[in-house]
Structures are given as structure tokens and as C-alpha cells.
DNA sequence: TCGCTTATGTAGGGCATACTACATAAATCT
DNA sequence: AGATTTATGTAGTATGCCCTACATAAGCGA
């Protein structure tokens, strides 16, 4: 039934912590991209041998799923928290863009958005899971806008998403926080104009 | 001195046309990306064997340079033609974005911007030449803006460039011309607001 | 202590990649 | 015609990749 540990400690104990391994792998994938990080890179960084890696994660794609899961909890933007029903839609969308700018700015070399970067991978599996993750995030934005501005939801979601992709790209090309924030705020001018100050709520 | 043909026809003639091979390779690279296209893919599409390929282009990177050269002449946006001194800066920048939307929309599967896509390559050589090409294009835009709006040149160039990156990304994820154009025009609202209608010229 | 279970280390398989050595074919120049 | 030049076709090299077979080590339960 359950393929993972049923009894917490039977057999020879692991010499490494899988959760910390996921953290290390996240740093590697985020910094260099899925394609550029080989299994040998990961095992080398962890100081383990390939069989230990495959016993713990199945394969490279399995590790990547764990990394994406961790990213959703620790590195990604909390859309549900920012897109508030008690504030103007435009203001919240701009807050998303500004938060993206902050997250995408350099963090120990792990720059840009891990998911958007994974969207460009050559590996079909990595690409599709990232595209699905990204599409889900877009849906959250789209539904949020649609509740109060149904006719604008489509194009505004496209615009916000494109701006985030662009910012992730620019972050990876070396733009610092200030420049990313400036782009977010310029995009905000368009959002403000497309969603003219409605009565609150 | 000149490593290429000095006398137009000596020795055994080629069984393929290098220029047409570059065109075929451009289609492949644009559709699938530099990393995903192997030399075997190219030689297979051309119906030639590896030695013919290497004799003509040196290596994969050499072919890519030829492709980028051809792209600059046939597929890229004619910035110099669109950024006119006799029209409002904002209007010309918006025209660039709209033209990008048109170019990035599906063309036989070759969607998005070849150069921006190459920016994401795993290969350091391909990546750096694409980054350099892209930086040159950004400089054209920046200098154009700076002539009439020096203080806005930096952030507006960043914004236009980020928007183009985002549109290229979205095009590769399946957005059609209408959605890309809508994003371009929303970005245009921001540009219009950042460059309030100056007197012409 | 003995079996059972789980993880490890060594070593390597299978595959795709970019690229090439070498003999041969097909053209021109003298 | 013979020499020279250039491209081709066959076959293969070297490298890096993901992943695994197998014997061994290290813990627990009886």
C-alpha cells in the first residue's frame, strides 16, 4: 500500500537527509535549470552515490517533483494571500507583480521563477509539469479578476502573466531588484488604466 | 586569405545548397530550440551525412551563427525602421510591441523570438551570442528613447524588453495573435502614460 | 545470535551526443 | 589524360548522460 516508510527505522539508516537533499537540489535547479543539472551534479553536491539517489527519489524527474513541491511552499508567490477580495483588483494585481519582482531578484544565484524557467526545459516531462503548475497559477489570477471584472479577466491575466515571464527572464539576465520593480510598476500603470477605479468591493 | 570559395567551382560540387540548409536549420532551431535540435536532426532533415555538414559549417555553433544572421535579415523586427524620429516615441514603441506580437505568433510552428529563445539555451556559446544580440537590440531602443526622454530611457527599455520576452514566452505556450496583440496594447497604455503626449518632434 | 530489511559502494551498461579518419567520387586546371 | 581540388559516404571515436546489477554494510526484531 504505502511505498514509503511504514516503520520509521528498519534496515540500514540513510547517510543523508532527503529533505535537505531536496533543498540542495532546489538551489541547483533554480540556479542552473533542470537541463543543466545532471544527476551526477546532484549526487556530487550531496556527497552520495547514484544508487542512494535513485533509491530515495526514483529518478531525476521524481526529485524535480519534490523540488517543485518544496518551491510551492517556500519560494513561490502566495497568490491566495495577495489577491484579496476586500481590496481593489488592480491594487492586488500590482502587488503580485511587485512581489514577483522581489522574489525573482537574486537570492544566492537562484534568480527568476523556478517554474517559468522549467517551462523552457528540453525534457518533456519537466516542461509539462511546469506548464501545468504555471497554468494553475494563471487560473487563480483569472478567476480572481473574473469575479469583479469578467470581461477583463482574459486579457489582464495574459498581461500579468506575460509581465511575470518577462521579469523572470530579465532577472536571469542580471537585472537587479530596482529595475524589476520599475517594470512591475510600469505594468501597474496599464492595469490601473484597464481597471478604472471601481467602487471598492 | 579567404577560406571560402575563391574560384567558384573547383573540386567535387556540393549536393546541397548551404543557404537553403541554413533556412531549414532556422526553422528547426526556431521550432524546437537550439538544445533540442541535434546535428543528426539537421543532417537528417537535409538528407546529408555528418562530414558534409561539418565541411560546410564547421560545427553546430557555426551553423547557429549563420541562422542568427539569416534571422536578423528575414525574421527579426526592423527596429530601425519602426523607431522613427518624426513620430512620438510612445507610438513607435507600441508599434514595436505590436510588430513583435505579429512576428511571435505562429509561423509554421516557429513561434516566439528565435533570439530570446536562444537566451535560455544550456549551451554557453549559443546563450552568449543570443544575449549579445538581444543586448544590441535593447541598446537601439534605449538610445532611441534617450534622444527625447533621457530620464525614461532606462526603465522604459526594461519594460519594453520584458514585455517582448513575456510575449515570446506566451507565444511558445500557445497564445494566438489576438491575445499577444492585447498584451502589447495593454503594455502600450503604460508607455503612453509614462511618456505623456509631448509636442511632436 | 540469527535472519530480515534497508541503504550503500563499486562498477558498469546502454544510449545519444558532437565530431572525425579515411578512402572514394566528381568536378576543374594544366 | 593526368594532377589537383573539393565533397561525399562509411564507419567509428570519445564523451557525457540516466540509470542499474550486485555484493556488502548496518540497523532492527525474534
GROMACS .gro file of C-alpha atoms (C1' of nucleotides) in nm:
model
  462
    1UNK     CA    1   0.000   0.000   0.000
    2UNK     CA    2   0.230   0.268   0.123
    3UNK     CA    3   0.565   0.256  -0.053
    4UNK     CA    4   0.729   0.491   0.195
    5UNK     CA    5   0.843   0.419   0.546
    6UNK     CA    6   0.581   0.226   0.744
    7UNK     CA    7   0.805   0.162   1.036
    8UNK     CA    8   1.030   0.462   1.082
    9UNK     CA    9   1.357   0.277   1.127
   10UNK     CA   10   1.421  -0.063   0.986
   11UNK     CA   11   1.728  -0.170   0.798
   12UNK     CA   12   2.039   0.032   0.743
   13UNK     CA   13   1.986   0.402   0.812
   14UNK     CA   14   2.033   0.668   0.547
   15UNK     CA   15   2.354   0.863   0.547
   16UNK     CA   16   2.179   1.177   0.417
   17UNK     CA   17   1.859   1.371   0.484
   18UNK     CA   18   1.624   1.356   0.183
   19UNK     CA   19   1.457   1.684   0.276
   20UNK     CA   20   1.787   1.863   0.287
   21UNK     CA   21   1.880   1.693  -0.037
   22UNK     CA   22   1.565   1.839  -0.193
   23UNK     CA   23   1.667   2.180  -0.067
   24UNK     CA   24   2.012   2.146  -0.219
   25UNK     CA   25   1.862   2.024  -0.545
   26UNK     CA   26   1.619   2.315  -0.548
   27UNK     CA   27   1.909   2.555  -0.526
   28UNK     CA   28   2.085   2.377  -0.812
   29UNK     CA   29   1.780   2.354  -1.038
   30UNK     CA   30   1.684   2.713  -0.970
   31UNK     CA   31   2.032   2.842  -1.037
   32UNK     CA   32   2.124   2.638  -1.343
   33UNK     CA   33   1.794   2.500  -1.475
   34UNK     CA   34   1.666   2.144  -1.499
   35UNK     CA   35   1.856   2.053  -1.813
   36UNK     CA   36   2.190   2.189  -1.700
   37UNK     CA   37   2.188   2.000  -1.370
   38UNK     CA   38   2.287   1.636  -1.411
   39UNK     CA   39   2.219   1.360  -1.164
   40UNK     CA   40   2.593   1.347  -1.116
   41UNK     CA   41   2.586   1.716  -1.017
   42UNK     CA   42   2.324   1.644  -0.755
   43UNK     CA   43   2.491   1.333  -0.613
   44UNK     CA   44   2.819   1.518  -0.614
   45UNK     CA   45   2.671   1.811  -0.422
   46UNK     CA   46   2.514   1.569  -0.173
   47UNK     CA   47   2.822   1.353  -0.137
   48UNK     CA   48   2.630   1.037  -0.218
   49UNK     CA   49   2.646   0.776  -0.493
   50UNK     CA   50   2.387   0.722  -0.766
   51UNK     CA   51   2.216   0.419  -0.606
   52UNK     CA   52   2.139   0.620  -0.295
   53UNK     CA   53   1.989   0.889  -0.509
   54UNK     CA   54   1.770   0.652  -0.709
   55UNK     CA   55   1.660   0.463  -0.401
   56UNK     CA   56   1.540   0.786  -0.244
   57UNK     CA   57   1.385   0.971  -0.539
   58UNK     CA   58   1.324   0.715  -0.814
   59UNK     CA   59   1.481   0.925  -1.087
   60UNK     CA   60   1.566   1.279  -1.185
   61UNK     CA   61   1.204   1.364  -1.258
   62UNK     CA   62   1.099   1.232  -0.917
   63UNK     CA   63   1.345   1.464  -0.748
   64UNK     CA   64   1.218   1.752  -0.957
   65UNK     CA   65   0.862   1.689  -0.839
   66UNK     CA   66   0.982   1.706  -0.481
   67UNK     CA   67   1.165   2.029  -0.560
   68UNK     CA   68   0.857   2.184  -0.720
   69UNK     CA   69   0.654   2.083  -0.419
   70UNK     CA   70   0.900   2.248  -0.188
   71UNK     CA   71   0.912   2.557  -0.409
   72UNK     CA   72   0.534   2.592  -0.390
   73UNK     CA   73   0.563   2.603  -0.012
   74UNK     CA   74   0.875   2.813   0.033
   75UNK     CA   75   0.968   3.004  -0.283
   76UNK     CA   76   0.661   3.070  -0.489
   77UNK     CA   77   0.430   3.371  -0.464
   78UNK     CA   78   0.137   3.334  -0.227
   79UNK     CA   79  -0.131   3.435  -0.476
   80UNK     CA   80  -0.417   3.340  -0.248
   81UNK     CA   81  -0.280   3.571   0.019
   82UNK     CA   82  -0.222   3.867  -0.210
   83UNK     CA   83  -0.536   3.856  -0.422
   84UNK     CA   84  -0.778   3.984  -0.161
   85UNK     CA   85  -1.150   4.029  -0.207
   86UNK     CA   86  -1.155   4.336   0.017
   87UNK     CA   87  -0.920   4.543  -0.191
   88UNK     CA   88  -0.929   4.680  -0.545
   89UNK     CA   89  -0.840   4.421  -0.805
   90UNK     CA   90  -0.585   4.647  -0.971
   91UNK     CA   91  -0.407   4.710  -0.645
   92UNK     CA   92  -0.379   4.339  -0.573
   93UNK     CA   93  -0.255   4.254  -0.920
   94UNK     CA   94   0.013   4.518  -0.889
   95UNK     CA   95   0.106   4.373  -0.553
   96UNK     CA   96   0.153   4.037  -0.723
   97UNK     CA   97   0.388   4.192  -0.977
   98UNK     CA   98   0.586   4.373  -0.712
   99UNK     CA   99   0.613   4.057  -0.506
  100UNK     CA  100   0.732   3.875  -0.817
  101UNK     CA  101   0.999   4.137  -0.867
  102UNK     CA  102   1.121   4.080  -0.513
  103UNK     CA  103   1.120   3.702  -0.538
  104UNK     CA  104   1.285   3.699  -0.878
  105UNK     CA  105   1.570   3.925  -0.773
  106UNK     CA  106   1.889   3.746  -0.688
  107UNK     CA  107   1.873   3.504  -0.397
  108UNK     CA  108   2.205   3.329  -0.377
  109UNK     CA  109   2.210   3.293  -0.753
  110UNK     CA  110   1.866   3.132  -0.764
  111UNK     CA  111   1.712   3.405  -0.971
  112UNK     CA  112   1.388   3.429  -1.165
  113UNK     CA  113   1.100   3.187  -1.124
  114UNK     CA  114   1.182   2.818  -1.094
  115UNK     CA  115   0.857   2.715  -1.262
  116UNK     CA  116   0.875   2.962  -1.550
  117UNK     CA  117   1.235   2.858  -1.607
  118UNK     CA  118   1.131   2.494  -1.610
  119UNK     CA  119   0.881   2.580  -1.879
  120UNK     CA  120   1.174   2.618  -2.117
  121UNK     CA  121   1.325   2.279  -2.043
  122UNK     CA  122   1.411   2.038  -2.319
  123UNK     CA  123   1.280   1.749  -2.112
  124UNK     CA  124   0.917   1.688  -2.199
  125UNK     CA  125   0.827   1.570  -1.851
  126UNK     CA  126   0.980   1.864  -1.669
  127UNK     CA  127   0.828   2.103  -1.919
  128UNK     CA  128   0.477   1.968  -1.889
  129UNK     CA  129   0.469   1.966  -1.511
  130UNK     CA  130   0.595   2.324  -1.505
  131UNK     CA  131   0.343   2.431  -1.767
  132UNK     CA  132   0.067   2.269  -1.563
  133UNK     CA  133   0.182   2.441  -1.246
  134UNK     CA  134   0.200   2.771  -1.426
  135UNK     CA  135  -0.143   2.724  -1.583
  136UNK     CA  136  -0.289   2.657  -1.241
  137UNK     CA  137  -0.141   2.982  -1.111
  138UNK     CA  138  -0.284   3.168  -1.409
  139UNK     CA  139  -0.625   3.022  -1.335
  140UNK     CA  140  -0.611   3.155  -0.981
  141UNK     CA  141  -0.545   3.502  -1.119
  142UNK     CA  142  -0.807   3.470  -1.390
  143UNK     CA  143  -1.079   3.360  -1.153
  144UNK     CA  144  -0.990   3.635  -0.912
  145UNK     CA  145  -1.025   3.903  -1.176
  146UNK     CA  146  -1.336   3.747  -1.325
  147UNK     CA  147  -1.528   3.780  -1.003
  148UNK     CA  148  -1.539   4.157  -1.036
  149UNK     CA  149  -1.426   4.230  -1.391
  150UNK     CA  150  -1.539   3.933  -1.601
  151UNK     CA  151  -1.474   4.094  -1.937
  152UNK     CA  152  -1.120   4.194  -1.848
  153UNK     CA  153  -1.013   3.868  -1.688
  154UNK     CA  154  -0.873   3.711  -2.003
  155UNK     CA  155  -0.652   3.987  -2.135
  156UNK     CA  156  -0.546   4.109  -1.793
  157UNK     CA  157  -0.439   3.762  -1.688
  158UNK     CA  158  -0.244   3.729  -2.009
  159UNK     CA  159  -0.081   4.064  -1.945
  160UNK     CA  160   0.009   3.995  -1.585
  161UNK     CA  161   0.142   3.653  -1.674
  162UNK     CA  162   0.346   3.787  -1.963
  163UNK     CA  163   0.490   4.056  -1.739
  164UNK     CA  164   0.590   3.797  -1.484
  165UNK     CA  165   0.756   3.585  -1.752
  166UNK     CA  166   0.940   3.888  -1.877
  167UNK     CA  167   1.055   3.983  -1.530
  168UNK     CA  168   1.176   3.630  -1.460
  169UNK     CA  169   1.368   3.645  -1.784
  170UNK     CA  170   1.522   3.980  -1.706
  171UNK     CA  171   1.613   3.869  -1.357
  172UNK     CA  172   1.802   3.577  -1.506
  173UNK     CA  173   1.979   3.824  -1.731
  174UNK     CA  174   2.108   4.018  -1.436
  175UNK     CA  175   1.855   4.292  -1.367
  176UNK     CA  176   1.851   4.389  -1.003
  177UNK     CA  177   1.554   4.445  -0.773
  178UNK     CA  178   1.515   4.814  -0.856
  179UNK     CA  179   1.488   4.757  -1.228
  180UNK     CA  180   1.246   4.470  -1.184
  181UNK     CA  181   1.031   4.679  -0.953
  182UNK     CA  182   1.028   4.962  -1.205
  183UNK     CA  183   0.897   4.723  -1.469
  184UNK     CA  184   0.633   4.593  -1.228
  185UNK     CA  185   0.516   4.946  -1.160
  186UNK     CA  186   0.503   5.042  -1.524
  187UNK     CA  187   0.289   4.736  -1.584
  188UNK     CA  188   0.082   4.858  -1.293
  189UNK     CA  189   0.002   5.178  -1.483
  190UNK     CA  190  -0.158   4.966  -1.753
  191UNK     CA  191  -0.354   4.763  -1.503
  192UNK     CA  192  -0.481   5.074  -1.330
  193UNK     CA  193  -0.595   5.212  -1.659
  194UNK     CA  194  -0.760   4.890  -1.773
  195UNK     CA  195  -0.947   4.858  -1.444
  196UNK     CA  196  -1.056   5.216  -1.380
  197UNK     CA  197  -1.118   5.286  -1.016
  198UNK     CA  198  -1.434   5.099  -0.943
  199UNK     CA  199  -1.615   5.146  -0.619
  200UNK     CA  200  -1.442   4.926  -0.364
  201UNK     CA  201  -1.586   4.581  -0.327
  202UNK     CA  202   4.338   3.467  -4.703
  203UNK     CA  203   3.979   3.385  -4.779
  204UNK     CA  204   3.884   3.040  -4.655
  205UNK     CA  205   3.570   3.028  -4.867
  206UNK     CA  206   3.541   2.974  -5.241
  207UNK     CA  207   3.797   3.175  -5.431
  208UNK     CA  208   3.717   3.021  -5.762
  209UNK     CA  209   3.350   2.944  -5.772
  210UNK     CA  210   3.369   2.584  -5.879
  211UNK     CA  211   3.666   2.363  -5.818
  212UNK     CA  212   3.657   2.008  -5.698
  213UNK     CA  213   3.351   1.796  -5.649
  214UNK     CA  214   3.034   2.007  -5.633
  215UNK     CA  215   2.809   2.014  -5.329
  216UNK     CA  216   2.499   1.802  -5.335
  217UNK     CA  217   2.309   2.058  -5.122
  218UNK     CA  218   2.264   2.434  -5.106
  219UNK     CA  219   2.414   2.577  -4.786
  220UNK     CA  220   2.179   2.874  -4.788
  221UNK     CA  221   1.878   2.651  -4.808
  222UNK     CA  222   2.031   2.434  -4.537
  223UNK     CA  223   2.054   2.742  -4.316
  224UNK     CA  224   1.689   2.812  -4.385
  225UNK     CA  225   1.592   2.458  -4.289
  226UNK     CA  226   1.806   2.478  -3.977
  227UNK     CA  227   1.649   2.810  -3.885
  228UNK     CA  228   1.307   2.650  -3.897
  229UNK     CA  229   1.428   2.364  -3.678
  230UNK     CA  230   1.607   2.581  -3.424
  231UNK     CA  231   1.316   2.824  -3.406
  232UNK     CA  232   1.062   2.548  -3.360
  233UNK     CA  233   1.244   2.324  -3.116
  234UNK     CA  234   1.523   2.539  -2.971
  235UNK     CA  235   1.900   2.507  -3.003
  236UNK     CA  236   1.941   2.238  -2.740
  237UNK     CA  237   1.665   2.014  -2.867
  238UNK     CA  238   1.795   2.009  -3.224
  239UNK     CA  239   2.085   1.770  -3.271
  240UNK     CA  240   2.329   1.771  -3.557
  241UNK     CA  241   2.175   1.440  -3.655
  242UNK     CA  242   1.836   1.612  -3.676
  243UNK     CA  243   1.979   1.872  -3.910
  244UNK     CA  244   2.168   1.629  -4.131
  245UNK     CA  245   1.861   1.407  -4.141
  246UNK     CA  246   1.639   1.695  -4.249
  247UNK     CA  247   1.891   1.791  -4.516
  248UNK     CA  248   1.950   1.438  -4.638
  249UNK     CA  249   2.325   1.467  -4.594
  250UNK     CA  250   2.588   1.295  -4.380
  251UNK     CA  251   2.779   1.448  -4.091
  252UNK     CA  252   3.104   1.514  -4.282
  253UNK     CA  253   2.918   1.726  -4.537
  254UNK     CA  254   2.767   1.923  -4.255
  255UNK     CA  255   3.097   1.985  -4.078
  256UNK     CA  256   3.275   2.072  -4.401
  257UNK     CA  257   3.016   2.339  -4.471
  258UNK     CA  258   2.954   2.489  -4.128
  259UNK     CA  259   3.241   2.385  -3.903
  260UNK     CA  260   3.022   2.276  -3.615
  261UNK     CA  261   2.680   2.319  -3.463
  262UNK     CA  262   2.766   2.663  -3.329
  263UNK     CA  263   2.886   2.773  -3.671
  264UNK     CA  264   2.554   2.679  -3.823
  265UNK     CA  265   2.375   2.864  -3.545
  266UNK     CA  266   2.566   3.181  -3.626
  267UNK     CA  267   2.456   3.153  -3.987
  268UNK     CA  268   2.099   3.101  -3.870
  269UNK     CA  269   2.109   3.406  -3.644
  270UNK     CA  270   2.250   3.608  -3.930
  271UNK     CA  271   1.967   3.500  -4.154
  272UNK     CA  272   1.714   3.567  -3.880
  273UNK     CA  273   1.838   3.921  -3.842
  274UNK     CA  274   1.768   3.976  -4.210
  275UNK     CA  275   1.443   3.789  -4.254
  276UNK     CA  276   1.271   3.719  -3.924
  277UNK     CA  277   1.369   3.979  -3.670
  278UNK     CA  278   1.192   4.308  -3.606
  279UNK     CA  279   1.319   4.604  -3.805
  280UNK     CA  280   1.372   4.834  -3.510
  281UNK     CA  281   1.550   5.098  -3.714
  282UNK     CA  282   1.250   5.121  -3.945
  283UNK     CA  283   0.989   5.139  -3.672
  284UNK     CA  284   1.160   5.374  -3.428
  285UNK     CA  285   1.115   5.693  -3.626
  286UNK     CA  286   1.236   6.033  -3.525
  287UNK     CA  287   0.933   6.204  -3.682
  288UNK     CA  288   0.673   6.032  -3.467
  289UNK     CA  289   0.600   6.026  -3.095
  290UNK     CA  290   0.829   5.794  -2.905
  291UNK     CA  291   0.540   5.620  -2.732
  292UNK     CA  292   0.367   5.549  -3.059
  293UNK     CA  293   0.679   5.392  -3.207
  294UNK     CA  294   0.746   5.178  -2.901
  295UNK     CA  295   0.392   5.049  -2.915
  296UNK     CA  296   0.440   4.976  -3.282
  297UNK     CA  297   0.744   4.766  -3.189
  298UNK     CA  298   0.539   4.566  -2.941
  299UNK     CA  299   0.258   4.512  -3.189
  300UNK     CA  300   0.503   4.405  -3.454
  301UNK     CA  301   0.656   4.165  -3.203
  302UNK     CA  302   0.314   4.018  -3.136
  303UNK     CA  303   0.269   3.956  -3.509
  304UNK     CA  304   0.612   3.804  -3.557
  305UNK     CA  305   0.589   3.588  -3.249
  306UNK     CA  306   0.252   3.441  -3.343
  307UNK     CA  307   0.271   3.102  -3.502
  308UNK     CA  308   0.457   3.081  -3.831
  309UNK     CA  309   0.471   2.718  -3.932
  310UNK     CA  310   0.546   2.623  -3.575
  311UNK     CA  311   0.837   2.865  -3.548
  312UNK     CA  312   0.682   3.071  -3.272
  313UNK     CA  313   0.823   3.330  -3.036
  314UNK     CA  314   1.158   3.501  -3.087
  315UNK     CA  315   1.450   3.290  -3.201
  316UNK     CA  316   1.700   3.507  -3.014
  317UNK     CA  317   1.507   3.530  -2.689
  318UNK     CA  318   1.455   3.156  -2.700
  319UNK     CA  319   1.826   3.103  -2.755
  320UNK     CA  320   1.887   3.310  -2.444
  321UNK     CA  321   1.759   3.013  -2.243
  322UNK     CA  322   1.990   2.759  -2.402
  323UNK     CA  323   2.203   2.531  -2.192
  324UNK     CA  324   2.493   2.575  -2.432
  325UNK     CA  325   2.712   2.860  -2.312
  326UNK     CA  326   2.814   2.963  -2.662
  327UNK     CA  327   2.462   2.978  -2.801
  328UNK     CA  328   2.344   3.158  -2.492
  329UNK     CA  329   2.610   3.426  -2.502
  330UNK     CA  330   2.568   3.508  -2.869
  331UNK     CA  331   2.192   3.538  -2.821
  332UNK     CA  332   2.236   3.755  -2.514
  333UNK     CA  333   2.472   3.978  -2.706
  334UNK     CA  334   2.230   4.006  -2.996
  335UNK     CA  335   1.949   4.086  -2.760
  336UNK     CA  336   2.156   4.343  -2.571
  337UNK     CA  337   2.233   4.515  -2.900
  338UNK     CA  338   1.864   4.538  -2.980
  339UNK     CA  339   1.795   4.679  -2.635
  340UNK     CA  340   2.061   4.941  -2.693
  341UNK     CA  341   1.891   5.053  -3.012
  342UNK     CA  342   1.568   5.103  -2.819
  343UNK     CA  343   1.741   5.271  -2.527
  344UNK     CA  344   1.925   5.519  -2.745
  345UNK     CA  345   1.610   5.596  -2.939
  346UNK     CA  346   1.419   5.680  -2.623
  347UNK     CA  347   1.708   5.869  -2.472
  348UNK     CA  348   1.718   6.118  -2.755
  349UNK     CA  349   1.390   6.269  -2.645
  350UNK     CA  350   1.323   6.128  -2.299
  351UNK     CA  351   1.663   6.070  -2.140
  352UNK     CA  352   1.532   6.008  -1.789
  353UNK     CA  353   1.283   5.748  -1.902
  354UNK     CA  354   1.511   5.555  -2.133
  355UNK     CA  355   1.629   5.306  -1.877
  356UNK     CA  356   1.309   5.190  -1.722
  357UNK     CA  357   1.110   5.209  -2.044
  358UNK     CA  358   1.363   4.999  -2.229
  359UNK     CA  359   1.350   4.745  -1.948
  360UNK     CA  360   0.972   4.743  -1.965
  361UNK     CA  361   0.952   4.708  -2.342
  362UNK     CA  362   1.213   4.436  -2.338
  363UNK     CA  363   1.042   4.248  -2.057
  364UNK     CA  364   0.712   4.270  -2.241
  365UNK     CA  365   0.870   4.127  -2.552
  366UNK     CA  366   1.025   3.843  -2.354
  367UNK     CA  367   0.691   3.771  -2.196
  368UNK     CA  368   0.512   3.775  -2.531
  369UNK     CA  369   0.769   3.541  -2.683
  370UNK     CA  370   0.716   3.310  -2.390
  371UNK     CA  371   0.340   3.319  -2.417
  372UNK     CA  372   0.358   3.264  -2.792
  373UNK     CA  373   0.558   2.949  -2.730
  374UNK     CA  374   0.290   2.843  -2.485
  375UNK     CA  375   0.023   2.862  -2.747
  376UNK     CA  376  -0.122   3.212  -2.729
  377UNK     CA  377  -0.256   3.327  -3.065
  378UNK     CA  378  -0.210   3.661  -3.237
  379UNK     CA  379  -0.513   3.824  -3.079
  380UNK     CA  380  -0.404   3.753  -2.725
  381UNK     CA  381  -0.050   3.865  -2.794
  382UNK     CA  382  -0.175   4.187  -2.951
  383UNK     CA  383  -0.396   4.250  -2.649
  384UNK     CA  384  -0.093   4.221  -2.423
  385UNK     CA  385   0.104   4.454  -2.649
  386UNK     CA  386  -0.171   4.712  -2.630
  387UNK     CA  387  -0.205   4.689  -2.255
  388UNK     CA  388   0.167   4.749  -2.232
  389UNK     CA  389   0.108   5.041  -2.464
  390UNK     CA  390  -0.119   5.201  -2.205
  391UNK     CA  391   0.169   5.209  -1.964
  392UNK     CA  392   0.404   5.352  -2.223
  393UNK     CA  393   0.157   5.626  -2.314
  394UNK     CA  394   0.124   5.717  -1.951
  395UNK     CA  395   0.496   5.715  -1.885
  396UNK     CA  396   0.563   5.935  -2.187
  397UNK     CA  397   0.281   6.188  -2.171
  398UNK     CA  398   0.199   6.342  -2.506
  399UNK     CA  399   0.495   6.566  -2.572
  400UNK     CA  400   0.490   6.812  -2.853
  401UNK     CA  401   0.582   6.622  -3.166
  402UNK     CA  402   0.947   6.615  -3.253
  403DT     C1'  403   2.294  -1.488   1.759
  404DC     C1'  404   2.048  -1.522   1.352
  405DG     C1'  405   1.754  -1.371   0.995
  406DC     C1'  406   1.526  -0.972   0.778
  407DT     C1'  407   1.525  -0.533   0.593
  408DT     C1'  408   1.707  -0.130   0.401
  409DA     C1'  409   2.087   0.160   0.230
  410DT     C1'  410   2.545   0.185   0.047
  411DG     C1'  411   2.971   0.143  -0.275
  412DT     C1'  412   3.180  -0.033  -0.682
  413DA     C1'  413   3.145  -0.084  -1.126
  414DG     C1'  414   2.946  -0.057  -1.543
  415DG     C1'  415   2.551  -0.086  -1.923
  416DG     C1'  416   2.302   0.135  -2.280
  417DC     C1'  417   2.222   0.530  -2.525
  418DA     C1'  418   2.255   0.984  -2.754
  419DT     C1'  419   2.553   1.338  -2.839
  420DA     C1'  420   2.914   1.624  -3.118
  421DC     C1'  421   3.257   1.531  -3.409
  422DT     C1'  422   3.623   1.281  -3.728
  423DA     C1'  423   3.964   0.940  -4.002
  424DC     C1'  424   3.992   0.762  -4.431
  425DA     C1'  425   3.913   0.607  -4.871
  426DT     C1'  426   3.641   0.737  -5.279
  427DA     C1'  427   3.380   1.009  -5.612
  428DA     C1'  428   3.326   1.411  -5.910
  429DA     C1'  429   3.446   1.822  -6.072
  430DT     C1'  430   3.837   2.175  -6.278
  431DC     C1'  431   4.322   2.312  -6.432
  432DT     C1'  432   4.738   2.219  -6.699
  433DA     C1'  433   4.495   1.219  -6.992
  434DG     C1'  434   4.678   1.313  -6.553
  435DA     C1'  435   4.710   1.600  -6.138
  436DT     C1'  436   4.467   1.869  -5.815
  437DT     C1'  437   4.092   2.011  -5.555
  438DT     C1'  438   3.679   1.959  -5.312
  439DA     C1'  439   3.281   1.697  -5.130
  440DT     C1'  440   3.092   1.264  -5.013
  441DG     C1'  441   2.983   0.800  -4.767
  442DT     C1'  442   3.107   0.457  -4.438
  443DA     C1'  443   3.227   0.375  -4.021
  444DG     C1'  444   3.369   0.490  -3.594
  445DT     C1'  445   3.570   0.761  -3.163
  446DA     C1'  446   3.519   0.994  -2.734
  447DT     C1'  447   3.230   1.185  -2.404
  448DG     C1'  448   2.853   1.258  -2.108
  449DC     C1'  449   2.408   1.128  -1.980
  450DC     C1'  450   2.047   0.848  -1.694
  451DC     C1'  451   2.016   0.457  -1.468
  452DT     C1'  452   2.115  -0.032  -1.261
  453DA     C1'  453   2.317  -0.517  -1.114
  454DC     C1'  454   2.531  -0.700  -0.743
  455DA     C1'  455   2.765  -0.779  -0.339
  456DT     C1'  456   2.823  -0.567   0.118
  457DA     C1'  457   2.732  -0.293   0.531
  458DA     C1'  458   2.439  -0.156   0.909
  459DG     C1'  459   2.048  -0.134   1.154
  460DC     C1'  460   1.606  -0.396   1.383
  461DG     C1'  461   1.303  -0.796   1.558
  462DA     C1'  462   1.285  -1.266   1.736
   0.00000   0.00000   0.00000
